[in-house]
Amino acid sequence: MNNNHAPKVERSTRQRAAIREAIEQAGRPLLAQEVLELAGLHVPRLGIATVYRNIKVMVEEGAIKQVLLPGENPRFELAGHDHHHHFQCNACQKVFDIHSCPSDLGNLAPKGFKVESHDLTLYGRCKDC
Amino acid sequence: MNNNHAPKVERSTRQRAAIREAIEQAGRPLLAQEVLELAGLHVPRLGIATVYRNIKVMVEEGAIKQVLLPGENPRFELAGHDHHHHFQCNACQKVFDIHSCPSDLGNLAPKGFKVESHDLTLYGRCKDC
DNA sequence: ATTGCTGCAAAAAATTTGCACGAAA
DNA sequence: TTTCGTGCAAATTTTTTGCAGCAAT
C-alpha cells in the first residue's frame, strides 16, 4: 500500500509575505493589530483572521516567537534571538528587547519549589520618550 | 449653595462579604472564576458580573491587588503585602507569592532607557506537584 | 484540476454594561 | 422611601473557526 500522504506544502501568497515582512522589519514585538496595519499597507482588504492564521503557522514553524507581557495582548517577534527579556515604555507602550538577564534567580523561591524558568519585564521610559 | 454631594456609601451585602472572604482565605491569587466558585458556595445564584464589579471596587479601595502574569487572565490577592513577585507551577498552574527580589535590575536596559519598575515571574514545580 | 488560502461573518472566551427588581440604609 | 447592588442578558474585545470562492501549484 502507498502511505504517501503528501507532506502539506505551504504556498507563497502576497498576504503571507507582507505579514512576514512586517514582523521582520519592525525590530520590536508587534501586536496582531499592528501586524494587520503594517502588512495591510501592502495588501488591501487583508483580514485580521489571515493575520492570526499566518502568525500561528509561523510560530509553529519556529519562525517567530510569541511575546507575552503581564496584562497585555500577545505580541510577535522574529525568533532566533536567544534568551532575552523585554522593556515596555510607560509612555508609548511599545516593547523593546533587553539582551541581558539577571542570573541568580534559582534561589528566590521557597523550599520545595523548583525553579525551571523565568520571565522578566522592565518598565520605564524608552529612549524616544 | 450646598455642594454636599453625599459621599457614596458602600452597602454591606452577602455577596460582597463572600467575595471578600474568598480572596482573604485563599492565601494565593485567584482568578475571577475561582472567586465565583468559592464565594458561590455561600451565595447561591451569585453572578460573575457581581464578582467583577466587587473586585473592581475593592481594587479601587486598595483592599485587593490585581496580579498579572504573562498570558494569564488577571488574578486577585489581598493588598498589604509589600513588593513581591510570583511563582507559577508548570503542573497545577497555581500561582504563589515569592517574597524575595533580585536587586540589580536597573542597569539591564540599554543606554537611554530609564528603568522605573519591574515584574518577575518564576516557573517550575510547586512543593505539592 | 486540486486543494490550500483568503475574506467575511459568526463563534468563543473573558470582561463590561444596561436594565428592572430586590434589598440596605 | 431612596438609591445602591444584584442577576440576567446583551454588548465588547480579542482570537478562533466555518464556509464559499479565489488563487497557487
mmCIF file of C-alpha atoms (C1' of nucleotides) in Angstrom:
data_model
loop_
_atom_site.group_PDB
_atom_site.id
_atom_site.type_symbol
_atom_site.label_atom_id
_atom_site.label_comp_id
_atom_site.label_asym_id
_atom_site.label_seq_id
_atom_site.Cartn_x
_atom_site.Cartn_y
_atom_site.Cartn_z
ATOM 1 C CA MET A 1 0.000 0.000 0.000
ATOM 2 C CA ASN A 2 1.024 3.571 -0.531
ATOM 3 C CA ASN A 3 1.045 5.775 2.548
ATOM 4 C CA ASN A 4 2.384 8.718 0.658
ATOM 5 C CA HIS A 5 0.418 11.364 2.423
ATOM 6 C CA ALA A 6 1.901 14.305 0.607
ATOM 7 C CA PRO A 7 3.511 16.484 3.296
ATOM 8 C CA LYS A 8 1.461 19.644 3.318
ATOM 9 C CA VAL A 9 3.292 22.252 1.282
ATOM 10 C CA GLU A 10 2.968 25.921 2.085
ATOM 11 C CA ARG A 11 2.001 28.255 -0.688
ATOM 12 C CA SER A 12 3.511 31.654 -1.030
ATOM 13 C CA THR A 13 0.910 34.362 -1.116
ATOM 14 C CA ARG A 14 1.087 38.134 -1.085
ATOM 15 C CA GLN A 15 -0.533 38.271 2.356
ATOM 16 C CA ARG A 16 1.886 35.733 3.834
ATOM 17 C CA ALA A 17 4.857 37.681 2.520
ATOM 18 C CA ALA A 18 3.510 41.011 3.759
ATOM 19 C CA ILE A 19 2.862 39.625 7.233
ATOM 20 C CA ARG A 20 6.330 38.089 7.461
ATOM 21 C CA GLU A 21 7.958 41.309 6.270
ATOM 22 C CA ALA A 22 6.020 43.447 8.719
ATOM 23 C CA ILE A 23 7.324 41.378 11.612
ATOM 24 C CA GLU A 24 10.839 41.177 10.193
ATOM 25 C CA GLN A 25 11.156 44.895 9.660
ATOM 26 C CA ALA A 26 9.540 46.085 12.868
ATOM 27 C CA GLY A 27 12.556 45.416 15.066
ATOM 28 C CA ARG A 28 10.290 45.089 18.073
ATOM 29 C CA PRO A 29 7.415 42.788 19.096
ATOM 30 C CA LEU A 30 4.130 43.670 17.362
ATOM 31 C CA LEU A 31 0.509 43.166 18.347
ATOM 32 C CA ALA A 32 -1.687 41.260 15.880
ATOM 33 C CA GLN A 33 -3.448 44.554 15.239
ATOM 34 C CA GLU A 34 -0.144 46.262 14.440
ATOM 35 C CA VAL A 35 0.781 43.468 12.055
ATOM 36 C CA LEU A 36 -2.547 43.959 10.323
ATOM 37 C CA GLU A 37 -1.973 47.692 9.976
ATOM 38 C CA LEU A 38 1.573 47.366 8.666
ATOM 39 C CA ALA A 39 1.006 44.423 6.344
ATOM 40 C CA GLY A 40 -2.285 45.943 5.273
ATOM 41 C CA LEU A 41 -0.392 48.832 3.715
ATOM 42 C CA HIS A 42 0.773 46.408 1.037
ATOM 43 C CA VAL A 43 -2.280 44.168 0.827
ATOM 44 C CA PRO A 44 -5.633 45.944 0.623
ATOM 45 C CA ARG A 45 -8.542 44.037 2.246
ATOM 46 C CA LEU A 46 -6.129 41.979 4.324
ATOM 47 C CA GLY A 47 -8.221 40.409 7.078
ATOM 48 C CA ILE A 48 -7.325 40.006 10.731
ATOM 49 C CA ALA A 49 -8.154 36.280 10.509
ATOM 50 C CA THR A 50 -5.467 35.861 7.887
ATOM 51 C CA VAL A 51 -3.008 37.624 10.158
ATOM 52 C CA TYR A 52 -3.827 35.323 13.052
ATOM 53 C CA ARG A 53 -3.716 32.198 10.874
ATOM 54 C CA ASN A 54 -0.334 33.071 9.417
ATOM 55 C CA ILE A 55 1.083 34.097 12.753
ATOM 56 C CA LYS A 56 0.035 30.745 14.158
ATOM 57 C CA VAL A 57 1.713 28.857 11.330
ATOM 58 C CA MET A 58 4.894 30.895 11.665
ATOM 59 C CA VAL A 59 5.003 30.255 15.396
ATOM 60 C CA GLU A 60 4.621 26.522 14.787
ATOM 61 C CA GLU A 61 7.358 26.631 12.173
ATOM 62 C CA GLY A 62 9.553 28.362 14.717
ATOM 63 C CA ALA A 63 9.991 31.415 12.512
ATOM 64 C CA ILE A 64 8.527 33.835 15.036
ATOM 65 C CA LYS A 65 8.004 33.804 18.769
ATOM 66 C CA GLN A 66 5.111 34.891 20.928
ATOM 67 C CA VAL A 67 5.972 37.624 23.436
ATOM 68 C CA LEU A 68 3.658 37.695 26.445
ATOM 69 C CA LEU A 69 3.757 40.600 28.872
ATOM 70 C CA PRO A 70 1.615 40.830 32.009
ATOM 71 C CA GLY A 71 -1.832 42.182 31.208
ATOM 72 C CA GLU A 72 -1.017 42.694 27.528
ATOM 73 C CA ASN A 73 -2.283 41.040 24.389
ATOM 74 C CA PRO A 74 0.261 38.765 22.735
ATOM 75 C CA ARG A 75 2.945 40.307 20.573
ATOM 76 C CA PHE A 76 5.135 38.590 17.985
ATOM 77 C CA GLU A 77 8.783 38.928 17.042
ATOM 78 C CA LEU A 78 11.325 37.114 14.917
ATOM 79 C CA ALA A 79 12.738 34.020 16.554
ATOM 80 C CA GLY A 80 16.451 33.438 16.588
ATOM 81 C CA HIS A 81 17.191 35.885 19.312
ATOM 82 C CA ASP A 82 18.470 33.841 22.211
ATOM 83 C CA HIS A 83 17.094 34.064 25.745
ATOM 84 C CA HIS A 84 16.183 37.647 26.486
ATOM 85 C CA HIS A 85 13.632 39.847 28.211
ATOM 86 C CA HIS A 86 11.536 42.887 27.447
ATOM 87 C CA PHE A 87 11.186 46.526 28.331
ATOM 88 C CA GLN A 88 7.872 48.325 27.997
ATOM 89 C CA CYS A 89 7.766 52.099 27.841
ATOM 90 C CA ASN A 90 5.322 53.637 30.287
ATOM 91 C CA ALA A 91 4.726 56.477 27.850
ATOM 92 C CA CYS A 92 4.332 54.958 24.370
ATOM 93 C CA GLN A 93 3.571 51.378 25.480
ATOM 94 C CA LYS A 94 5.982 49.990 22.920
ATOM 95 C CA VAL A 95 8.027 46.932 23.795
ATOM 96 C CA PHE A 96 11.772 46.501 23.222
ATOM 97 C CA ASP A 97 14.171 43.618 23.640
ATOM 98 C CA ILE A 98 16.629 43.541 26.538
ATOM 99 C CA HIS A 99 19.617 41.343 25.800
ATOM 100 C CA SER A 100 20.808 40.842 29.315
ATOM 101 C CA CYS A 101 19.468 38.737 32.109
ATOM 102 C CA PRO A 102 19.897 38.520 35.874
ATOM 103 C CA SER A 103 21.479 35.241 36.826
ATOM 104 C CA ASP A 104 20.752 34.205 40.383
ATOM 105 C CA LEU A 105 17.011 33.593 40.154
ATOM 106 C CA GLY A 106 17.006 29.912 41.035
ATOM 107 C CA ASN A 107 17.194 30.536 44.758
ATOM 108 C CA LEU A 108 14.448 33.108 45.114
ATOM 109 C CA ALA A 109 11.709 30.535 45.512
ATOM 110 C CA PRO A 110 10.852 28.968 48.905
ATOM 111 C CA LYS A 111 11.981 25.489 49.898
ATOM 112 C CA GLY A 112 10.245 22.745 47.972
ATOM 113 C CA PHE A 113 9.736 24.904 44.895
ATOM 114 C CA LYS A 114 11.885 24.102 41.890
ATOM 115 C CA VAL A 115 12.514 26.984 39.508
ATOM 116 C CA GLU A 116 12.721 25.882 35.874
ATOM 117 C CA SER A 117 12.441 29.164 34.009
ATOM 118 C CA HIS A 118 11.586 32.800 34.454
ATOM 119 C CA ASP A 119 10.119 35.809 32.795
ATOM 120 C CA LEU A 120 11.181 39.392 33.433
ATOM 121 C CA THR A 121 9.696 42.654 32.239
ATOM 122 C CA LEU A 122 11.201 46.063 32.885
ATOM 123 C CA TYR A 123 9.104 49.235 32.748
ATOM 124 C CA GLY A 124 10.136 52.839 32.370
ATOM 125 C CA ARG A 125 10.954 55.393 29.693
ATOM 126 C CA CYS A 126 12.285 54.334 26.331
ATOM 127 C CA LYS A 127 14.979 56.396 24.693
ATOM 128 C CA ASP A 128 12.437 58.222 22.498
ATOM 129 C CA CYS A 129 10.043 59.266 25.246
ATOM 130 C CA MET B 1 -25.234 76.955 47.906
ATOM 131 C CA ASN B 2 -24.809 73.474 49.252
ATOM 132 C CA ASN B 3 -22.391 71.238 47.422
ATOM 133 C CA ASN B 4 -22.872 68.412 49.833
ATOM 134 C CA HIS B 5 -22.736 65.591 47.398
ATOM 135 C CA ALA B 6 -23.226 62.780 49.868
ATOM 136 C CA PRO B 7 -20.093 60.631 49.597
ATOM 137 C CA LYS B 8 -21.290 57.352 48.149
ATOM 138 C CA VAL B 9 -21.565 54.869 50.992
ATOM 139 C CA GLU B 10 -20.950 51.204 50.389
ATOM 140 C CA ARG B 11 -23.592 48.823 51.483
ATOM 141 C CA SER B 12 -22.750 45.524 53.049
ATOM 142 C CA THR B 13 -24.290 42.650 51.191
ATOM 143 C CA ARG B 14 -23.933 38.914 51.495
ATOM 144 C CA GLN B 15 -22.263 38.685 48.098
ATOM 145 C CA ARG B 16 -19.755 41.406 48.897
ATOM 146 C CA ALA B 17 -18.793 39.666 52.135
ATOM 147 C CA ALA B 18 -18.496 36.268 50.469
ATOM 148 C CA ILE B 19 -16.280 37.645 47.725
ATOM 149 C CA ARG B 20 -14.018 39.421 50.193
ATOM 150 C CA GLU B 21 -13.736 36.296 52.353
ATOM 151 C CA ALA B 22 -12.925 34.067 49.395
ATOM 152 C CA ILE B 23 -9.979 36.243 48.499
ATOM 153 C CA GLU B 24 -8.878 36.676 52.113
ATOM 154 C CA GLN B 25 -8.884 32.989 52.853
ATOM 155 C CA ALA B 26 -7.342 31.735 49.616
ATOM 156 C CA GLY B 27 -3.768 32.612 50.525
ATOM 157 C CA ARG B 28 -2.875 32.844 46.848
ATOM 158 C CA PRO B 29 -4.023 34.955 43.888
ATOM 159 C CA LEU B 30 -7.386 33.828 42.494
ATOM 160 C CA LEU B 31 -8.936 34.102 39.050
ATOM 161 C CA ALA B 32 -12.337 35.802 38.810
ATOM 162 C CA GLN B 33 -13.762 32.397 38.014
ATOM 163 C CA GLU B 34 -12.202 30.905 41.156
ATOM 164 C CA VAL B 35 -13.630 33.737 43.241
ATOM 165 C CA LEU B 36 -17.054 32.978 41.777
ATOM 166 C CA GLU B 37 -16.740 29.292 42.622
ATOM 167 C CA LEU B 38 -15.545 29.861 46.179
ATOM 168 C CA ALA B 39 -17.881 32.720 47.062
ATOM 169 C CA GLY B 40 -20.707 30.954 45.260
ATOM 170 C CA LEU B 41 -20.563 28.184 47.856
ATOM 171 C CA HIS B 42 -22.028 30.658 50.332
ATOM 172 C CA VAL B 43 -24.238 32.663 47.993
ATOM 173 C CA PRO B 44 -26.402 30.643 45.606
ATOM 174 C CA ARG B 45 -27.058 32.339 42.232
ATOM 175 C CA LEU B 46 -24.065 34.612 42.700
ATOM 176 C CA GLY B 47 -23.344 36.066 39.262
ATOM 177 C CA ILE B 48 -19.992 36.574 37.611
ATOM 178 C CA ALA B 49 -20.854 40.223 36.931
ATOM 179 C CA THR B 50 -21.224 40.817 40.655
ATOM 180 C CA VAL B 51 -17.828 39.266 41.218
ATOM 181 C CA TYR B 52 -16.226 41.534 38.625
ATOM 182 C CA ARG B 53 -17.997 44.623 39.950
ATOM 183 C CA ASN B 54 -16.968 43.985 43.533
ATOM 184 C CA ILE B 55 -13.423 43.098 42.590
ATOM 185 C CA LYS B 56 -13.169 46.394 40.749
ATOM 186 C CA VAL B 57 -14.417 48.357 43.743
ATOM 187 C CA MET B 58 -12.058 46.538 46.094
ATOM 188 C CA VAL B 59 -9.121 47.245 43.803
ATOM 189 C CA GLU B 60 -10.035 50.939 43.709
ATOM 190 C CA GLU B 61 -10.341 50.993 47.509
ATOM 191 C CA GLY B 62 -6.894 49.434 47.664
ATOM 192 C CA ALA B 63 -8.167 46.400 49.543
ATOM 193 C CA ILE B 64 -7.001 43.914 46.935
ATOM 194 C CA LYS B 65 -4.429 43.955 44.174
ATOM 195 C CA GLN B 66 -4.506 42.716 40.619
ATOM 196 C CA VAL B 67 -1.862 40.099 39.809
ATOM 197 C CA LEU B 68 -0.997 39.937 36.121
ATOM 198 C CA LEU B 69 1.124 37.108 34.757
ATOM 199 C CA PRO B 70 2.195 36.820 31.128
ATOM 200 C CA GLY B 71 -0.510 35.215 29.022
ATOM 201 C CA GLU B 72 -2.803 34.658 32.005
ATOM 202 C CA ASN B 73 -6.124 36.142 32.949
ATOM 203 C CA PRO B 74 -5.937 38.551 35.886
ATOM 204 C CA ARG B 75 -5.829 37.163 39.390
ATOM 205 C CA PHE B 76 -6.557 38.975 42.659
ATOM 206 C CA GLU B 77 -4.994 38.886 46.085
ATOM 207 C CA LEU B 78 -5.134 40.847 49.334
ATOM 208 C CA ALA B 79 -3.152 44.051 49.251
ATOM 209 C CA GLY B 80 -0.776 44.888 52.062
ATOM 210 C CA HIS B 81 1.937 42.516 51.014
ATOM 211 C CA ASP B 82 4.890 44.688 50.090
ATOM 212 C CA HIS B 83 6.770 44.431 46.797
ATOM 213 C CA HIS B 84 6.971 40.814 45.749
ATOM 214 C CA HIS B 85 6.834 38.510 42.762
ATOM 215 C CA HIS B 86 5.096 35.321 41.735
ATOM 216 C CA PHE B 87 5.779 31.698 41.018
ATOM 217 C CA GLN B 88 3.533 29.668 38.733
ATOM 218 C CA CYS B 89 3.577 25.899 38.879
ATOM 219 C CA ASN B 90 4.012 24.254 35.485
ATOM 220 C CA ALA B 91 1.941 21.313 36.681
ATOM 221 C CA CYS B 92 -1.086 22.708 38.561
ATOM 222 C CA GLN B 93 -0.932 26.261 37.153
ATOM 223 C CA LYS B 94 -1.470 27.749 40.588
ATOM 224 C CA VAL B 95 0.297 30.961 41.494
ATOM 225 C CA PHE B 96 2.207 31.621 44.720
ATOM 226 C CA ASP B 97 3.862 34.679 46.215
ATOM 227 C CA ILE B 98 7.655 34.985 46.260
ATOM 228 C CA HIS B 99 8.870 37.339 48.926
ATOM 229 C CA SER B 100 12.314 37.981 47.592
ATOM 230 C CA CYS B 101 13.508 40.059 44.714
ATOM 231 C CA PRO B 102 16.664 40.399 42.624
ATOM 232 C CA SER B 103 18.252 43.773 43.113
ATOM 233 C CA ASP B 104 20.441 44.863 40.236
ATOM 234 C CA LEU B 105 17.826 45.275 37.540
ATOM 235 C CA GLY B 106 18.253 48.974 36.896
ATOM 236 C CA ASN B 107 21.268 48.508 34.662
ATOM 237 C CA LEU B 108 19.952 45.773 32.394
ATOM 238 C CA ALA B 109 18.348 48.191 29.960
ATOM 239 C CA PRO B 110 20.298 49.806 27.106
ATOM 240 C CA LYS B 111 21.575 53.383 27.237
ATOM 241 C CA GLY B 112 18.805 55.948 27.058
ATOM 242 C CA PHE B 113 16.256 53.674 28.697
ATOM 243 C CA LYS B 114 15.263 54.513 32.259
ATOM 244 C CA VAL B 115 14.008 51.595 34.333
ATOM 245 C CA GLU B 116 11.285 52.584 36.787
ATOM 246 C CA SER B 117 9.877 49.237 37.845
ATOM 247 C CA HIS B 118 9.918 45.564 37.010
ATOM 248 C CA ASP B 119 7.881 42.429 37.028
ATOM 249 C CA LEU B 120 9.275 38.938 37.544
ATOM 250 C CA THR B 121 7.607 35.558 37.253
ATOM 251 C CA LEU B 122 9.272 32.270 38.106
ATOM 252 C CA TYR B 123 8.030 28.976 36.683
ATOM 253 C CA GLY B 124 8.629 25.421 37.834
ATOM 254 C CA ARG B 125 7.235 22.844 40.239
ATOM 255 C CA CYS B 126 5.436 23.924 43.383
ATOM 256 C CA LYS B 127 6.020 21.988 46.562
ATOM 257 C CA ASP B 128 2.846 19.909 46.070
ATOM 258 C CA CYS B 129 3.494 18.814 42.497
ATOM 259 C "C1'" DA C 1 -7.765 20.491 -11.755
ATOM 260 C "C1'" DT C 2 -6.594 20.244 -6.999
ATOM 261 C "C1'" DT C 3 -6.788 21.976 -2.717
ATOM 262 C "C1'" DG C 4 -4.559 25.392 0.294
ATOM 263 C "C1'" DC C 5 -5.502 30.346 1.373
ATOM 264 C "C1'" DT C 6 -8.314 34.331 1.944
ATOM 265 C "C1'" DG C 7 -12.111 37.466 3.294
ATOM 266 C "C1'" DC C 8 -16.163 37.810 5.702
ATOM 267 C "C1'" DA C 9 -19.143 36.710 9.180
ATOM 268 C "C1'" DA C 10 -20.297 34.016 13.039
ATOM 269 C "C1'" DA C 11 -18.487 31.636 17.259
ATOM 270 C "C1'" DA C 12 -15.805 31.543 21.599
ATOM 271 C "C1'" DA C 13 -13.911 33.236 25.842
ATOM 272 C "C1'" DA C 14 -13.289 36.930 29.210
ATOM 273 C "C1'" DT C 15 -14.947 41.099 30.848
ATOM 274 C "C1'" DT C 16 -18.142 45.059 30.918
ATOM 275 C "C1'" DT C 17 -22.530 47.279 30.746
ATOM 276 C "C1'" DG C 18 -27.809 48.167 30.561
ATOM 277 C "C1'" DC C 19 -31.892 47.380 32.897
ATOM 278 C "C1'" DA C 20 -35.587 46.239 36.066
ATOM 279 C "C1'" DC C 21 -36.145 44.483 40.535
ATOM 280 C "C1'" DG C 22 -34.782 43.493 45.305
ATOM 281 C "C1'" DA C 23 -32.629 44.987 49.416
ATOM 282 C "C1'" DA C 24 -29.693 48.030 52.554
ATOM 283 C "C1'" DA C 25 -29.920 52.283 54.879
ATOM 284 C "C1'" DT D 1 -38.575 55.651 50.519
ATOM 285 C "C1'" DT D 2 -34.405 56.320 48.361
ATOM 286 C "C1'" DT D 3 -30.884 54.543 45.654
ATOM 287 C "C1'" DC D 4 -27.202 51.141 45.611
ATOM 288 C "C1'" DG D 5 -26.366 46.344 44.443
ATOM 289 C "C1'" DT D 6 -27.670 42.176 42.090
ATOM 290 C "C1'" DG D 7 -28.933 38.793 38.463
ATOM 291 C "C1'" DC D 8 -29.578 38.188 33.826
ATOM 292 C "C1'" DA D 9 -28.835 39.124 29.223
ATOM 293 C "C1'" DA D 10 -26.774 41.734 25.780
ATOM 294 C "C1'" DA D 11 -22.583 44.287 24.333
ATOM 295 C "C1'" DT D 12 -17.382 44.485 23.883
ATOM 296 C "C1'" DT D 13 -12.880 42.907 22.878
ATOM 297 C "C1'" DT D 14 -9.600 39.635 21.295
ATOM 298 C "C1'" DT D 15 -8.900 35.431 18.970
ATOM 299 C "C1'" DT D 16 -10.700 31.337 16.506
ATOM 300 C "C1'" DT D 17 -13.497 28.864 13.205
ATOM 301 C "C1'" DG D 18 -16.862 27.746 9.225
ATOM 302 C "C1'" DC D 19 -17.641 28.426 4.588
ATOM 303 C "C1'" DA D 20 -17.717 29.613 -0.289
ATOM 304 C "C1'" DG D 21 -14.813 31.437 -3.767
ATOM 305 C "C1'" DC D 22 -10.050 32.646 -5.357
ATOM 306 C "C1'" DA D 23 -5.550 31.529 -6.423
ATOM 307 C "C1'" DA D 24 -1.001 28.877 -6.187
ATOM 308 C "C1'" DT D 25 0.795 24.703 -7.746
#
